[in-house]
mmCIF file of C-alpha atoms in Angstrom:
data_model
loop_
_atom_site.group_PDB
_atom_site.id
_atom_site.type_symbol
_atom_site.label_atom_id
_atom_site.label_comp_id
_atom_site.label_asym_id
_atom_site.label_seq_id
_atom_site.Cartn_x
_atom_site.Cartn_y
_atom_site.Cartn_z
ATOM 1 C CA MET F 1 0.000 0.000 0.000
ATOM 2 C CA ARG F 2 2.844 2.323 0.898
ATOM 3 C CA LEU F 3 4.650 1.492 -2.321
ATOM 4 C CA ARG F 4 1.488 2.277 -4.237
ATOM 5 C CA ARG F 5 1.199 5.663 -2.541
ATOM 6 C CA LEU F 6 4.802 6.475 -3.333
ATOM 7 C CA LEU F 7 4.451 5.411 -6.947
ATOM 8 C CA VAL F 8 1.256 7.432 -7.271
ATOM 9 C CA ALA F 9 3.233 10.413 -5.987
ATOM 10 C CA VAL F 10 5.799 9.754 -8.683
ATOM 11 C CA VAL F 11 3.102 9.610 -11.355
ATOM 12 C CA LEU F 12 1.419 12.777 -10.113
ATOM 13 C CA PHE F 13 4.749 14.517 -10.017
ATOM 14 C CA GLY F 14 5.505 13.390 -13.518
ATOM 15 C CA LEU F 15 2.181 14.483 -14.890
ATOM 16 C CA ALA F 16 2.201 17.802 -13.066
ATOM 17 C CA GLY F 17 3.666 19.330 -16.174
ATOM 18 C CA SER F 18 6.836 21.095 -15.142
ATOM 19 C CA GLY F 19 8.957 22.248 -12.257
ATOM 20 C CA TRP F 20 11.861 19.875 -12.038
ATOM 21 C CA GLY F 21 13.998 22.607 -13.508
ATOM 22 C CA CYS F 22 16.821 20.326 -14.485
ATOM 23 C CA ALA F 23 19.159 20.862 -17.363
ATOM 24 C CA LEU F 24 18.569 19.003 -20.574
ATOM 25 C CA ARG F 25 20.712 16.690 -22.581
ATOM 26 C CA GLY F 26 20.177 14.521 -25.618
ATOM 27 C CA GLY F 27 17.269 16.478 -27.076
ATOM 28 C CA VAL F 28 14.498 15.700 -24.557
ATOM 29 C CA ALA F 29 12.159 18.674 -24.258
ATOM 30 C CA ALA F 30 11.634 20.415 -20.919
ATOM 31 C CA VAL F 31 7.921 19.660 -20.997
ATOM 32 C CA LYS F 32 8.545 15.937 -20.909
ATOM 33 C CA GLN F 33 11.307 15.815 -18.325
ATOM 34 C CA PRO F 34 8.989 15.224 -15.336
ATOM 35 C CA VAL F 35 7.125 12.382 -17.027
ATOM 36 C CA ALA F 36 10.401 10.904 -18.258
ATOM 37 C CA VAL F 37 11.673 10.980 -14.668
ATOM 38 C CA SER F 38 8.550 9.178 -13.389
ATOM 39 C CA THR F 39 8.593 6.592 -16.137
ATOM 40 C CA LEU F 40 12.273 5.789 -15.695
ATOM 41 C CA THR F 41 11.862 5.568 -11.913
ATOM 42 C CA VAL F 42 9.017 3.055 -12.222
ATOM 43 C CA HIS F 43 11.083 1.146 -14.810
ATOM 44 C CA HIS F 44 13.984 0.809 -12.376
ATOM 45 C CA VAL F 45 11.715 -0.285 -9.514
ATOM 46 C CA LEU F 46 10.209 -2.967 -11.792
ATOM 47 C CA MET F 47 13.701 -4.116 -12.814
ATOM 48 C CA ALA F 48 14.810 -4.326 -9.178
ATOM 49 C CA VAL F 49 11.767 -6.423 -8.227
ATOM 50 C CA HIS F 50 12.230 -8.760 -11.214
ATOM 51 C CA ASN F 51 15.935 -9.319 -10.519
ATOM 52 C CA ALA F 52 15.252 -9.958 -6.836
ATOM 53 C CA GLU F 53 12.403 -12.395 -7.539
ATOM 54 C CA ARG F 54 14.606 -14.414 -9.918
ATOM 55 C CA ALA F 55 17.330 -14.564 -7.259
ATOM 56 C CA MET F 56 14.810 -15.950 -4.734
ATOM 57 C CA ARG F 57 14.033 -19.119 -6.746
ATOM 58 C CA CYS F 58 14.371 -22.260 -4.664
ATOM 59 C CA GLY F 59 17.682 -24.018 -5.206
ATOM 60 C CA LEU F 60 19.722 -20.929 -6.050
ATOM 61 C CA PRO F 61 22.506 -19.919 -3.643
ATOM 62 C CA THR F 62 20.845 -16.503 -3.326
ATOM 63 C CA ALA F 63 17.439 -17.980 -2.408
ATOM 64 C CA PRO F 64 15.927 -17.978 1.071
ATOM 65 C CA SER F 65 15.573 -21.332 2.821
ATOM 66 C CA ALA F 66 12.840 -23.822 1.934
ATOM 67 C CA GLY F 67 9.404 -22.509 2.731
ATOM 68 C CA MET F 68 10.491 -18.939 2.068
ATOM 69 C CA CYS F 69 11.927 -19.333 -1.433
ATOM 70 C CA VAL F 70 10.027 -18.915 -4.727
ATOM 71 C CA THR F 71 8.815 -22.315 -5.931
ATOM 72 C CA PRO F 72 8.846 -23.221 -9.654
ATOM 73 C CA GLU F 73 5.040 -22.921 -9.764
ATOM 74 C CA LEU F 74 5.028 -19.476 -8.170
ATOM 75 C CA HIS F 75 7.916 -18.392 -10.408
ATOM 76 C CA ARG F 76 5.971 -19.352 -13.549
ATOM 77 C CA ASP F 77 2.948 -17.408 -12.317
ATOM 78 C CA LEU F 78 5.026 -14.343 -11.420
ATOM 79 C CA SER F 79 6.963 -14.531 -14.699
ATOM 80 C CA ALA F 80 3.701 -14.225 -16.630
ATOM 81 C CA ARG F 81 2.876 -11.103 -14.610
ATOM 82 C CA PHE F 82 6.370 -9.701 -15.175
ATOM 83 C CA GLU F 83 6.020 -10.326 -18.901
ATOM 84 C CA THR F 84 2.880 -8.199 -18.957
ATOM 85 C CA ALA F 85 4.445 -5.500 -16.759
ATOM 86 C CA PHE F 86 7.545 -5.255 -18.947
ATOM 87 C CA ARG F 87 5.383 -5.055 -22.079
ATOM 88 C CA TRP F 88 3.567 -2.070 -20.529
ATOM 89 C CA ASP F 89 6.937 -0.668 -19.415
ATOM 90 C CA LYS F 90 8.341 -0.916 -22.948
ATOM 91 C CA ASN F 91 5.215 0.685 -24.406
ATOM 92 C CA VAL F 92 5.163 3.596 -21.975
ATOM 93 C CA LEU F 93 8.861 4.287 -22.501
ATOM 94 C CA ARG F 94 8.281 4.328 -26.271
ATOM 95 C CA LEU F 95 5.385 6.745 -25.785
ATOM 96 C CA VAL F 96 7.551 9.077 -23.698
ATOM 97 C CA GLU F 97 10.330 8.869 -26.255
ATOM 98 C CA ALA F 98 7.914 9.668 -29.093
ATOM 99 C CA VAL F 99 6.427 12.815 -27.546
ATOM 100 C CA PRO F 100 7.594 15.720 -29.705
ATOM 101 C CA GLU F 101 9.546 18.427 -27.950
ATOM 102 C CA GLY F 102 7.332 21.023 -26.330
ATOM 103 C CA GLU F 103 4.107 18.997 -26.532
ATOM 104 C CA MET F 104 2.042 17.565 -23.681
ATOM 105 C CA GLU F 105 2.288 13.858 -22.965
ATOM 106 C CA PRO F 106 -0.625 11.546 -23.928
ATOM 107 C CA ALA F 107 -2.890 10.459 -21.062
ATOM 108 C CA ALA F 108 -2.053 6.819 -21.818
ATOM 109 C CA ILE F 109 1.331 7.350 -20.151
ATOM 110 C CA GLY F 110 -0.249 7.975 -16.758
ATOM 111 C CA ARG F 111 -2.569 4.978 -17.135
ATOM 112 C CA LEU F 112 0.264 2.627 -18.064
ATOM 113 C CA VAL F 113 2.492 3.820 -15.224
ATOM 114 C CA ALA F 114 -0.386 3.290 -12.775
ATOM 115 C CA GLN F 115 -0.966 -0.236 -14.166
ATOM 116 C CA ILE F 116 2.721 -1.108 -13.769
ATOM 117 C CA SER F 117 2.723 0.261 -10.209
ATOM 118 C CA GLN F 118 -0.281 -1.902 -9.331
ATOM 119 C CA MET F 119 1.366 -4.975 -10.862
ATOM 120 C CA VAL F 120 4.547 -4.350 -8.831
ATOM 121 C CA ALA F 121 2.452 -4.084 -5.650
ATOM 122 C CA ASP F 122 0.635 -7.352 -6.495
ATOM 123 C CA ILE F 123 3.889 -9.201 -7.220
ATOM 124 C CA LEU F 124 5.452 -8.003 -3.972
ATOM 125 C CA ALA F 125 2.374 -9.194 -2.080
ATOM 126 C CA ALA F 126 2.661 -12.645 -3.714
ATOM 127 C CA LEU F 127 6.308 -13.177 -2.700
ATOM 128 C CA PRO F 128 6.766 -15.346 0.436
ATOM 129 C CA GLU F 129 8.073 -13.511 3.482
ATOM 130 C CA SER F 130 11.863 -13.831 3.804
ATOM 131 C CA PRO F 131 14.913 -11.719 4.672
ATOM 132 C CA GLN F 132 15.519 -11.285 0.945
ATOM 133 C CA LYS F 133 11.986 -9.985 0.451
ATOM 134 C CA ALA F 134 12.440 -7.583 3.367
ATOM 135 C CA ALA F 135 15.685 -6.339 1.803
ATOM 136 C CA LEU F 136 13.939 -5.853 -1.540
ATOM 137 C CA GLU F 137 11.091 -3.942 0.086
ATOM 138 C CA ALA F 138 13.600 -1.720 1.845
ATOM 139 C CA ARG F 139 15.387 -1.133 -1.447
ATOM 140 C CA VAL F 140 12.273 -0.018 -3.279
ATOM 141 C CA GLY F 141 10.991 1.955 -0.305
ATOM 142 C CA VAL F 142 8.130 -0.194 0.988
ATOM 143 C CA ARG F 143 9.691 -0.591 4.459
ATOM 144 C CA MET E 1 2.529 33.338 -3.589
ATOM 145 C CA GLY E 2 1.601 30.829 -6.227
ATOM 146 C CA THR E 3 5.246 30.101 -6.848
ATOM 147 C CA PHE E 4 5.903 29.580 -3.144
ATOM 148 C CA LEU E 5 3.026 27.088 -2.856
ATOM 149 C CA GLN E 6 4.225 25.298 -5.967
ATOM 150 C CA LEU E 7 7.696 24.998 -4.485
ATOM 151 C CA LEU E 8 6.178 23.596 -1.290
ATOM 152 C CA GLU E 9 4.279 20.952 -3.265
ATOM 153 C CA TRP E 10 7.336 20.016 -5.296
ATOM 154 C CA ALA E 11 9.357 19.685 -2.081
ATOM 155 C CA LYS E 12 6.792 17.211 -0.713
ATOM 156 C CA VAL E 13 6.786 15.174 -3.890
ATOM 157 C CA GLY E 14 10.570 15.321 -4.056
ATOM 158 C CA GLN E 15 10.697 13.897 -0.532
ATOM 159 C CA ALA E 16 8.409 11.021 -1.574
ATOM 160 C CA LEU E 17 10.566 10.414 -4.627
ATOM 161 C CA TRP E 18 13.693 10.350 -2.520
ATOM 162 C CA LYS E 19 12.206 7.703 -0.221
ATOM 163 C CA ILE E 20 12.086 5.268 -3.102
ATOM 164 C CA GLY E 21 15.521 6.444 -4.165
ATOM 165 C CA GLN E 22 17.158 3.425 -2.581
ATOM 166 C CA PRO E 23 20.049 1.674 -4.392
ATOM 167 C CA ALA E 24 18.000 0.381 -7.329
ATOM 168 C CA VAL E 25 16.941 3.835 -8.419
ATOM 169 C CA THR E 26 19.400 6.108 -6.668
ATOM 170 C CA ALA E 27 21.742 6.277 -9.636
ATOM 171 C CA VAL E 28 18.908 7.230 -11.971
ATOM 172 C CA LEU E 29 17.615 9.909 -9.642
ATOM 173 C CA ALA E 30 21.109 11.308 -9.158
ATOM 174 C CA THR E 31 21.567 11.541 -12.920
ATOM 175 C CA ILE E 32 18.148 13.082 -13.351
ATOM 176 C CA ARG E 33 18.817 15.648 -10.663
ATOM 177 C CA ALA E 34 22.092 16.580 -12.235
ATOM 178 C CA GLN E 35 21.364 16.361 -15.943
ATOM 179 C CA GLY E 36 17.819 15.294 -16.754
ATOM 180 C CA VAL E 37 16.700 12.295 -18.801
ATOM 181 C CA SER E 38 18.199 11.902 -22.254
ATOM 182 C CA THR E 39 16.865 10.121 -25.300
ATOM 183 C CA ALA E 40 19.714 7.633 -24.806
ATOM 184 C CA ASP E 41 18.457 6.906 -21.261
ATOM 185 C CA LEU E 42 14.985 6.145 -22.622
ATOM 186 C CA GLN E 43 16.338 3.963 -25.416
ATOM 187 C CA ALA E 44 18.533 2.015 -22.988
ATOM 188 C CA ALA E 45 15.514 1.471 -20.719
ATOM 189 C CA ILE E 46 13.437 0.234 -23.685
ATOM 190 C CA LEU E 47 16.127 -2.339 -24.487
ATOM 191 C CA GLU E 48 16.193 -3.428 -20.829
ATOM 192 C CA ALA E 49 12.408 -3.762 -20.799
ATOM 193 C CA GLU E 50 12.484 -5.864 -23.988
ATOM 194 C CA GLU E 51 15.168 -8.138 -22.542
ATOM 195 C CA HIS E 52 13.289 -8.640 -19.264
ATOM 196 C CA GLU E 53 10.030 -9.205 -21.142
ATOM 197 C CA ARG E 54 11.734 -11.968 -23.138
ATOM 198 C CA ILE E 55 13.226 -13.556 -20.002
ATOM 199 C CA ALA E 56 9.862 -13.422 -18.230
ATOM 200 C CA HIS E 57 8.123 -14.928 -21.275
ATOM 201 C CA ASP E 58 10.599 -17.822 -21.449
ATOM 202 C CA GLU E 59 10.354 -18.498 -17.719
ATOM 203 C CA ALA E 60 6.554 -18.291 -17.713
ATOM 204 C CA GLN E 61 6.558 -21.167 -20.206
ATOM 205 C CA GLY E 62 8.529 -23.246 -17.683
#
C-alpha cells in the first residue's frame, strides 16, 4: 500500500507538467522531463523487483531457505505477470520517447504507469516472506 | 505566492521520490537531478524492458 502511494506520488509529479527545472541533454524537451523521470523511476523499480524475484528461486545460492523461497510454480505465475508489466513498461517508454519536444504527454502514459505500479504491488504481495523480500522492500521503499 | 506554494508541493513530492531512491533507483535519480533524462536513457531502458520481457516470457513457459 505504501509502495502504491509512493508510486502514485511519482506519477502525479511526472504528470504535473513542469517544475523539475533540471538541465537538458540529448534532445528531450523540458515539458517531458517530469514524465520521463517518473517513467524511468518506475522502470527501475520494476527491474529491481524482477531481478530480486529471480534470485529468490528455490535451489539458487541466493534464495531464502525452503518454505520462504520462490517455488517453480510461483515463479511461472510471477513470470507471466512480469512479462505483462515489462510489455507495458516498454510501451510507456516508447510513448515518452515519441512525444515531440514542447508537446504535452498523452494520457495513456499515466494509465500505463499506474498499471505497472499496481502490478509491482501485487507481485510483492505474492512473494513469500523472507529476509531477501524484506531487503527488496527496503530497497524499493516499501519498508 | 503561487510560486511559493508550488515549491512547497514540489518539495513534498521530491521527498516522496527520494524515499524510493534506494540503491536500485538512486543512480537514476542522481543523474536526473544533475542532468535530466536523455533520449539515450529512454532507449537504454526500452532495451532493458524488452530483454526482461523476453526472459519473463521464457520463464513463464517453464
